mmCIF file of C-alpha atoms in Angstrom:
data_model
loop_
_atom_site.group_PDB
_atom_site.id
_atom_site.type_symbol
_atom_site.label_atom_id
_atom_site.label_comp_id
_atom_site.label_asym_id
_atom_site.label_seq_id
_atom_site.Cartn_x
_atom_site.Cartn_y
_atom_site.Cartn_z
ATOM 1 C CA MET A 664 156.554 112.383 80.982
ATOM 2 C CA THR A 665 157.884 112.876 77.461
ATOM 3 C CA ARG A 666 161.581 112.164 77.905
ATOM 4 C CA LEU A 667 163.645 109.515 76.128
ATOM 5 C CA MET A 668 166.690 107.983 77.790
ATOM 6 C CA VAL A 669 169.311 106.183 75.696
ATOM 7 C CA TYR A 670 171.288 103.820 77.930
ATOM 8 C CA GLY A 671 174.653 102.826 76.482
ATOM 9 C CA ALA A 672 174.689 106.143 74.635
ATOM 10 C CA THR A 673 178.477 106.254 74.250
ATOM 11 C CA GLY A 674 178.639 102.888 72.479
ATOM 12 C CA TYR A 675 178.946 102.592 68.717
ATOM 13 C CA THR A 676 175.219 102.185 67.975
ATOM 14 C CA GLY A 677 174.096 104.142 71.026
ATOM 15 C CA ARG A 678 175.850 107.292 69.810
ATOM 16 C CA MET A 679 174.166 107.072 66.429
ATOM 17 C CA ALA A 680 170.742 106.363 67.975
ATOM 18 C CA ALA A 681 171.117 109.337 70.314
ATOM 19 C CA THR A 682 172.157 111.572 67.422
ATOM 20 C CA HIS A 683 169.136 110.507 65.350
ATOM 21 C CA ALA A 684 166.825 111.006 68.339
ATOM 22 C CA ARG A 685 168.194 114.484 68.924
ATOM 23 C CA ALA A 686 167.801 115.342 65.229
ATOM 24 C CA ALA A 687 164.169 114.242 65.484
ATOM 25 C CA GLY A 688 163.634 116.792 68.245
ATOM 26 C CA LEU A 689 163.102 114.300 71.057
ATOM 27 C CA ASP A 690 163.646 115.355 74.687
ATOM 28 C CA LEU A 691 166.770 113.269 75.209
ATOM 29 C CA ILE A 692 168.773 112.051 78.205
ATOM 30 C CA LEU A 693 172.037 110.192 77.684
ATOM 31 C CA ALA A 694 172.919 107.453 80.167
ATOM 32 C CA GLY A 695 175.534 104.823 80.915
ATOM 33 C CA ARG A 696 178.539 104.225 83.144
ATOM 34 C CA ASP A 697 181.275 106.326 81.514
ATOM 35 C CA GLU A 698 181.056 109.859 82.948
ATOM 36 C CA PRO A 699 183.724 111.547 80.759
ATOM 37 C CA ARG A 700 182.405 110.158 77.481
ATOM 38 C CA LEU A 701 178.769 110.860 78.442
ATOM 39 C CA ALA A 702 179.643 114.433 79.373
ATOM 40 C CA GLU A 703 181.462 114.967 76.076
ATOM 41 C CA LEU A 704 178.580 113.539 74.023
ATOM 42 C CA GLY A 705 176.066 115.493 76.092
ATOM 43 C CA ARG A 706 177.907 118.732 75.334
ATOM 44 C CA SER A 707 178.053 117.959 71.613
ATOM 45 C CA LEU A 708 174.309 117.221 71.449
ATOM 46 C CA GLY A 709 173.274 119.845 73.993
ATOM 47 C CA VAL A 710 171.467 117.370 76.260
ATOM 48 C CA GLU A 711 171.545 116.093 79.838
ATOM 49 C CA HIS A 712 173.435 112.955 80.864
ATOM 50 C CA ARG A 713 173.097 110.605 83.829
ATOM 51 C CA VAL A 714 175.655 108.120 85.112
ATOM 52 C CA PHE A 715 174.542 104.863 86.750
ATOM 53 C CA ALA A 716 175.442 101.196 86.747
ATOM 54 C CA LEU A 717 172.914 98.347 86.766
ATOM 55 C CA ASP A 718 173.858 96.533 89.958
ATOM 56 C CA HIS A 719 171.704 98.618 92.339
ATOM 57 C CA ASP A 720 167.938 98.961 91.896
ATOM 58 C CA ALA A 721 167.864 102.265 93.778
ATOM 59 C CA ALA A 722 170.216 103.895 91.263
ATOM 60 C CA ILE A 723 168.123 102.646 88.333
ATOM 61 C CA ASP A 724 164.908 103.856 89.971
ATOM 62 C CA ALA A 725 166.328 107.325 90.625
ATOM 63 C CA ALA A 726 167.555 107.639 87.043
ATOM 64 C CA LEU A 727 164.221 106.593 85.501
ATOM 65 C CA GLN A 728 161.874 108.664 87.659
ATOM 66 C CA ASP A 729 161.034 111.217 84.937
ATOM 67 C CA VAL A 730 161.679 109.044 81.850
ATOM 68 C CA ALA A 731 158.835 107.991 79.553
ATOM 69 C CA VAL A 732 160.819 105.681 77.244
ATOM 70 C CA LEU A 733 164.112 103.877 77.783
ATOM 71 C CA LEU A 734 166.111 102.737 74.748
ATOM 72 C CA ASN A 735 168.730 100.202 75.835
ATOM 73 C CA CYS A 736 171.721 100.151 73.469
ATOM 74 C CA ALA A 737 174.136 98.555 75.964
ATOM 75 C CA GLY A 738 175.042 95.017 75.021
ATOM 76 C CA PRO A 739 175.561 92.210 75.671
ATOM 77 C CA PHE A 740 171.860 92.321 76.474
ATOM 78 C CA GLN A 741 172.028 89.121 78.484
ATOM 79 C CA ARG A 742 173.695 91.351 81.118
ATOM 80 C CA THR A 743 171.697 94.577 80.771
ATOM 81 C CA ALA A 744 168.152 93.659 79.747
ATOM 82 C CA ASP A 745 167.086 92.024 83.021
ATOM 83 C CA PRO A 746 167.901 94.859 85.457
ATOM 84 C CA LEU A 747 166.545 97.467 83.061
ATOM 85 C CA MET A 748 163.319 95.586 82.327
ATOM 86 C CA ARG A 749 162.713 95.163 86.040
ATOM 87 C CA GLY A 750 163.522 98.840 86.502
ATOM 88 C CA VAL A 751 161.081 100.109 83.876
ATOM 89 C CA ILE A 752 158.289 97.974 85.324
ATOM 90 C CA ARG A 753 158.867 99.587 88.728
ATOM 91 C CA ALA A 754 159.111 103.059 87.181
ATOM 92 C CA GLY A 755 156.218 102.851 84.706
ATOM 93 C CA THR A 756 158.615 103.522 81.805
ATOM 94 C CA HIS A 757 158.375 101.836 78.389
ATOM 95 C CA TYR A 758 161.379 99.698 77.353
ATOM 96 C CA LEU A 759 162.987 99.418 73.913
ATOM 97 C CA ASP A 760 166.257 97.792 72.901
ATOM 98 C CA ILE A 761 168.193 96.734 69.803
ATOM 99 C CA ALA A 762 168.963 93.168 70.865
ATOM 100 C CA ALA A 763 169.593 90.349 68.432
ATOM 101 C CA GLU A 764 169.987 87.910 71.332
ATOM 102 C CA LEU A 765 167.252 85.459 72.268
ATOM 103 C CA ASP A 766 167.626 86.198 75.995
ATOM 104 C CA SER A 767 166.129 89.673 75.710
ATOM 105 C CA TYR A 768 162.971 88.260 74.134
ATOM 106 C CA ARG A 769 162.690 85.432 76.650
ATOM 107 C CA LEU A 770 162.889 88.004 79.424
ATOM 108 C CA ALA A 771 160.211 90.165 77.816
ATOM 109 C CA GLU A 772 157.978 87.111 77.571
ATOM 110 C CA ALA A 773 158.668 86.218 81.207
ATOM 111 C CA TYR A 774 157.893 89.768 82.387
ATOM 112 C CA ASP A 775 154.842 90.177 80.132
ATOM 113 C CA ALA A 776 152.223 89.845 82.894
ATOM 114 C CA GLN A 777 154.056 92.222 85.248
ATOM 115 C CA ALA A 778 154.517 94.755 82.465
ATOM 116 C CA GLN A 779 150.840 94.620 81.527
ATOM 117 C CA ALA A 780 149.834 95.109 85.163
ATOM 118 C CA SER A 781 152.073 98.201 85.323
ATOM 119 C CA GLY A 782 150.925 99.569 81.946
ATOM 120 C CA VAL A 783 154.482 99.209 80.628
ATOM 121 C CA MET A 784 155.493 98.089 77.131
ATOM 122 C CA LEU A 785 158.517 95.856 76.550
ATOM 123 C CA LEU A 786 159.697 96.197 72.930
ATOM 124 C CA PRO A 787 162.992 94.388 72.381
ATOM 125 C CA GLY A 788 164.359 94.563 68.839
ATOM 126 C CA SER A 789 162.920 98.004 68.128
ATOM 127 C CA GLY A 790 165.679 98.391 65.552
ATOM 128 C CA GLY A 791 167.838 95.904 63.680
ATOM 129 C CA SER A 792 167.259 92.465 62.258
ATOM 130 C CA VAL A 793 163.982 91.805 64.090
ATOM 131 C CA ALA A 794 162.419 94.881 62.499
ATOM 132 C CA MET A 795 163.864 93.934 59.082
ATOM 133 C CA LEU A 796 162.863 90.268 59.094
ATOM 134 C CA GLY A 797 159.510 90.896 60.742
ATOM 135 C CA SER A 798 158.518 93.319 57.996
ATOM 136 C CA LEU A 799 159.787 90.990 55.261
ATOM 137 C CA VAL A 800 157.833 88.020 56.599
ATOM 138 C CA GLY A 801 154.790 90.175 57.270
ATOM 139 C CA ARG A 802 154.674 91.401 53.676
ATOM 140 C CA ALA A 803 155.071 87.847 52.362
ATOM 141 C CA THR A 804 152.277 86.681 54.653
ATOM 142 C CA GLU A 805 149.967 89.215 53.030
ATOM 143 C CA ARG A 806 150.308 87.096 49.851
ATOM 144 C CA LEU A 807 150.162 83.642 51.406
ATOM 145 C CA GLY A 808 147.756 83.868 54.310
ATOM 146 C CA ARG A 809 148.579 81.311 56.964
ATOM 147 C CA PRO A 810 152.069 79.828 56.568
ATOM 148 C CA HIS A 811 153.071 76.449 57.925
ATOM 149 C CA THR A 812 156.848 76.793 57.420
ATOM 150 C CA ILE A 813 159.113 79.848 57.336
ATOM 151 C CA ARG A 814 162.775 79.848 56.397
ATOM 152 C CA VAL A 815 164.274 83.316 56.683
ATOM 153 C CA ALA A 816 167.861 84.448 56.191
ATOM 154 C CA LEU A 817 169.855 87.634 56.720
ATOM 155 C CA HIS A 818 172.796 88.622 54.512
ATOM 156 C CA VAL A 819 175.368 90.271 56.770
ATOM 157 C CA ALA A 820 177.918 92.284 54.797
ATOM 158 C CA GLY A 821 180.972 94.251 55.875
ATOM 159 C CA ALA A 822 182.680 94.489 59.242
ATOM 160 C CA MET A 823 181.165 93.930 62.686
ATOM 161 C CA SER A 824 181.331 96.372 65.555
ATOM 162 C CA ARG A 825 183.425 95.352 68.549
ATOM 163 C CA GLY A 826 180.320 94.986 70.717
ATOM 164 C CA SER A 827 178.506 92.828 68.173
ATOM 165 C CA ALA A 828 181.549 90.591 67.718
ATOM 166 C CA ILE A 829 181.882 90.025 71.464
ATOM 167 C CA THR A 830 178.168 89.309 71.799
ATOM 168 C CA ALA A 831 178.220 86.911 68.837
ATOM 169 C CA ALA A 832 181.207 85.046 70.253
ATOM 170 C CA GLU A 833 179.454 84.615 73.595
ATOM 171 C CA ASN A 834 176.268 83.374 71.973
ATOM 172 C CA LEU A 835 177.869 80.928 69.524
ATOM 173 C CA SER A 836 178.464 78.593 72.451
ATOM 174 C CA THR A 837 174.766 78.428 73.370
ATOM 175 C CA GLY A 838 173.823 76.031 70.561
ATOM 176 C CA CYS A 839 171.709 76.325 67.431
ATOM 177 C CA LEU A 840 167.920 76.252 67.627
ATOM 178 C CA GLU A 841 164.972 75.991 65.248
ATOM 179 C CA ARG A 842 161.230 75.793 65.812
ATOM 180 C CA VAL A 843 159.629 72.446 64.937
ATOM 181 C CA ASP A 844 155.917 71.772 65.452
ATOM 182 C CA GLY A 845 155.722 74.827 67.688
ATOM 183 C CA ALA A 846 158.631 73.930 69.993
ATOM 184 C CA LEU A 847 162.215 75.202 70.083
ATOM 185 C CA ARG A 848 164.609 72.353 69.392
ATOM 186 C CA SER A 849 168.342 71.933 68.849
ATOM 187 C CA ARG A 850 169.593 71.512 65.311
ATOM 188 C CA GLU A 851 172.903 70.723 63.661
ATOM 189 C CA PRO A 852 174.707 74.018 62.941
ATOM 190 C CA GLY A 853 176.705 72.715 59.983
ATOM 191 C CA THR A 854 173.828 72.039 57.558
ATOM 192 C CA THR A 855 173.425 74.972 55.155
ATOM 193 C CA GLN A 856 170.467 76.050 53.036
ATOM 194 C CA SER A 857 170.578 78.129 49.854
ATOM 195 C CA PHE A 858 168.848 81.513 49.673
ATOM 196 C CA ASN A 859 168.654 84.004 46.827
ATOM 197 C CA PHE A 860 169.262 87.554 48.081
ATOM 198 C CA GLY A 861 168.967 88.955 44.565
ATOM 199 C CA SER A 862 172.124 87.718 42.833
ATOM 200 C CA GLY A 863 171.539 83.963 42.736
ATOM 201 C CA PRO A 864 171.474 81.238 45.406
ATOM 202 C CA VAL A 865 174.184 81.280 48.081
ATOM 203 C CA PRO A 866 174.682 78.976 51.078
ATOM 204 C CA SER A 867 173.494 80.228 54.451
ATOM 205 C CA PHE A 868 174.151 78.574 57.775
ATOM 206 C CA PRO A 869 171.591 78.117 60.562
ATOM 207 C CA VAL A 870 171.825 80.406 63.588
ATOM 208 C CA THR A 871 169.641 81.149 66.578
ATOM 209 C CA LEU A 872 167.923 84.461 65.869
ATOM 210 C CA PRO A 873 165.183 86.029 68.034
ATOM 211 C CA ASP A 874 162.792 85.705 65.100
ATOM 212 C CA LEU A 875 162.280 82.126 66.294
ATOM 213 C CA MET A 876 160.282 83.793 69.077
ATOM 214 C CA THR A 877 158.951 86.937 67.417
ATOM 215 C CA LEU A 878 157.552 85.223 64.301
ATOM 216 C CA TRP A 879 155.984 82.555 66.495
ATOM 217 C CA LYS A 880 154.419 85.260 68.675
ATOM 218 C CA ALA A 881 153.064 87.200 65.709
ATOM 219 C CA LEU A 882 151.949 84.357 63.427
ATOM 220 C CA GLN A 883 151.936 81.083 65.418
ATOM 221 C CA VAL A 884 153.856 79.427 62.571
ATOM 222 C CA PRO A 885 154.858 75.960 63.818
ATOM 223 C CA ASN A 886 158.064 75.521 61.787
ATOM 224 C CA ILE A 887 160.638 78.315 61.641
ATOM 225 C CA GLY A 888 164.309 78.270 60.660
ATOM 226 C CA THR A 889 166.644 81.262 60.814
ATOM 227 C CA PHE A 890 169.866 81.551 58.790
ATOM 228 C CA VAL A 891 172.724 83.952 58.048
ATOM 229 C CA HIS A 892 174.909 84.402 54.962
ATOM 230 C CA VAL A 893 178.128 86.253 55.726
ATOM 231 C CA SER A 894 180.245 88.195 53.240
ATOM 232 C CA GLY A 895 183.084 90.627 53.698
ATOM 233 C CA SER A 896 184.886 90.701 57.044
ATOM 234 C CA ALA A 897 181.961 89.890 59.342
ATOM 235 C CA PHE A 898 182.544 87.476 62.245
ATOM 236 C CA PRO A 899 186.200 88.439 62.891
ATOM 237 C CA THR A 900 188.697 86.267 64.723
ATOM 238 C CA GLY A 901 191.586 87.076 67.035
ATOM 239 C CA ASP A 902 191.490 89.604 69.876
ATOM 240 C CA LEU A 903 187.973 91.014 69.666
ATOM 241 C CA MET A 904 188.736 93.749 72.199
ATOM 242 C CA ALA A 905 191.283 95.145 69.743
ATOM 243 C CA LEU A 906 188.627 95.763 67.088
ATOM 244 C CA PRO A 907 187.528 99.332 66.305
ATOM 245 C CA ASP A 908 184.179 100.524 67.639
ATOM 246 C CA GLY A 909 182.560 99.665 64.336
ATOM 247 C CA PRO A 910 182.647 100.176 60.573
ATOM 248 C CA SER A 911 183.143 103.685 59.247
ATOM 249 C CA ALA A 912 180.399 105.552 57.422
ATOM 250 C CA GLU A 913 182.160 104.749 54.141
ATOM 251 C CA GLU A 914 182.303 101.042 55.011
ATOM 252 C CA ARG A 915 178.617 101.047 55.911
ATOM 253 C CA ASP A 916 177.690 102.777 52.669
ATOM 254 C CA ALA A 917 179.640 100.159 50.693
ATOM 255 C CA ASN A 918 177.921 97.167 52.304
ATOM 256 C CA ARG A 919 174.140 97.010 52.112
ATOM 257 C CA TYR A 920 172.158 94.274 53.846
ATOM 258 C CA GLN A 921 169.594 91.924 52.327
ATOM 259 C CA ALA A 922 167.195 89.367 53.722
ATOM 260 C CA ALA A 923 165.272 86.552 52.054
ATOM 261 C CA VAL A 924 162.276 84.475 53.089
ATOM 262 C CA GLU A 925 160.759 81.264 51.754
ATOM 263 C CA MET A 926 157.318 80.596 53.156
ATOM 264 C CA THR A 927 155.033 77.608 52.522
ATOM 265 C CA ASP A 928 151.448 76.993 53.597
ATOM 266 C CA GLY A 929 149.836 73.675 54.496
ATOM 267 C CA GLY A 930 148.837 73.029 50.890
ATOM 268 C CA GLY A 931 152.373 73.448 49.532
ATOM 269 C CA GLU A 932 151.969 76.935 48.060
ATOM 270 C CA THR A 933 155.207 78.925 48.396
ATOM 271 C CA VAL A 934 155.999 82.635 48.492
ATOM 272 C CA ARG A 935 159.504 84.060 48.308
ATOM 273 C CA ALA A 936 160.481 87.652 49.019
ATOM 274 C CA ILE A 937 163.631 89.771 49.333
ATOM 275 C CA LEU A 938 164.365 92.830 51.454
ATOM 276 C CA ASP A 939 167.138 95.253 50.525
ATOM 277 C CA THR A 940 168.282 97.986 52.884
ATOM 278 C CA VAL A 941 171.187 100.029 54.138
ATOM 279 C CA ASN A 942 173.915 98.461 56.229
ATOM 280 C CA GLY A 943 172.596 97.037 59.487
ATOM 281 C CA TYR A 944 174.657 99.452 61.557
ATOM 282 C CA SER A 945 172.984 102.325 59.745
ATOM 283 C CA PHE A 946 169.479 100.810 59.817
ATOM 284 C CA THR A 947 169.457 99.930 63.527
ATOM 285 C CA PRO A 948 169.934 103.383 65.105
ATOM 286 C CA ILE A 949 167.561 105.028 62.629
ATOM 287 C CA ALA A 950 164.871 102.421 63.301
ATOM 288 C CA ALA A 951 165.375 102.531 67.063
ATOM 289 C CA ALA A 952 165.102 106.332 67.164
ATOM 290 C CA GLU A 953 161.981 106.212 64.984
ATOM 291 C CA ALA A 954 160.446 103.530 67.198
ATOM 292 C CA ALA A 955 161.142 105.679 70.268
ATOM 293 C CA ARG A 956 159.552 108.694 68.577
ATOM 294 C CA ARG A 957 156.426 106.712 67.783
ATOM 295 C CA VAL A 958 156.176 105.300 71.290
ATOM 296 C CA LEU A 959 156.556 108.779 72.778
ATOM 297 C CA ALA A 960 153.763 109.884 70.414
ATOM 298 C CA GLY A 961 151.444 107.293 71.963
ATOM 299 C CA GLU A 962 151.853 104.096 69.922
ATOM 300 C CA VAL A 963 151.902 101.830 72.959
ATOM 301 C CA ARG A 964 150.504 98.465 74.014
ATOM 302 C CA PRO A 965 151.348 97.209 77.508
ATOM 303 C CA GLY A 966 153.301 93.977 77.807
ATOM 304 C CA PHE A 967 155.708 92.181 75.467
ATOM 305 C CA GLN A 968 155.390 93.533 71.930
ATOM 306 C CA ILE A 969 157.297 93.224 68.649
ATOM 307 C CA PRO A 970 157.812 95.981 66.058
ATOM 308 C CA THR A 971 155.569 94.681 63.270
ATOM 309 C CA GLU A 972 152.663 93.924 65.615
ATOM 310 C CA LEU A 973 152.917 97.441 67.023
ATOM 311 C CA PHE A 974 153.826 99.499 63.952
ATOM 312 C CA GLY A 975 152.613 97.264 61.109
ATOM 313 C CA ASN A 976 154.291 95.180 58.400
ATOM 314 C CA GLY A 977 155.550 98.285 56.622
ATOM 315 C CA PHE A 978 157.711 99.537 59.507
ATOM 316 C CA ALA A 979 161.058 98.577 57.953
ATOM 317 C CA GLU A 980 160.061 100.233 54.685
ATOM 318 C CA THR A 981 159.876 103.582 56.509
ATOM 319 C CA ILE A 982 163.573 103.344 57.412
ATOM 320 C CA ALA A 983 166.137 104.790 54.985
ATOM 321 C CA ASP A 984 165.544 103.325 51.493
ATOM 322 C CA THR A 985 164.400 99.842 52.504
ATOM 323 C CA THR A 986 162.471 97.928 49.833
ATOM 324 C CA ILE A 987 160.657 94.576 49.856
ATOM 325 C CA HIS A 988 159.911 92.600 46.686
ATOM 326 C CA ILE A 989 157.678 89.549 46.382
ATOM 327 C CA LEU A 990 159.367 87.123 43.968
ATOM 328 C CA GLN A 991 156.897 84.269 43.635
ATOM 329 C CA ASP A 992 153.464 83.291 44.910
#
């Protein structure tokens, strides 16, 4: 099997991921629940589409029977990741998604043994902030060795997509976490920390990002904090359903993303680094399509994996014009 299925292909990011996958020459199947929109997109890309919901295992199994890789772009992932992960394990299909929600990574960890037994890879966060921050921290680790504390922050600029805004609103109520001495613990959300994204220090507020799990998995760093600095019109208020699908191409081009890390080892030595890249809504579908291409080409490890462990610390630097600079060691 050499076919890639994009589930949620008519969503804002799903459409772009499918378009990039098609441009890369991948054998593509579009999937989701909206027959008219899938048919229209399928005609425009010249590819097959399949319509199925996620509430019946038999429908999922039938849809995945000839699929090598599934890329899940249908959020909120707390609703879609579980039935699709269970489905790929039954089907022998590798799973990718673009989740920035902790639930998707907890599920992958919980299904790790079953996935390994079935020879299936679970790769949540194949595009997006996990790929960005994982590469940034990985490059900084090359200078420091074994860190004891990591503080990493993402600068989110410009408008949110409707799907991201709804997902963020749902997850804000789940509490704020950090990793302390190896364990996930609650923290006060109102305490900010300053990060320099390249234009001087700015306050960033703590949030629960999946890197609390992925950096722990990759590096076993006992103390990890994740933060976000917001500029522009991110995190909108009001009726989220009334928002447009997402920012226009012009809006994305005008609002690049950055990330910053401060990493300290047990002896007090510190390394700081900055990542600069295209807007997150441009980076994510490109990275997800590239990850799918590489998995289809045979870059696979059964079980729960993360992008930098699978593809290396330089993965984000292969996407668009992403750069990473070490500031101090």
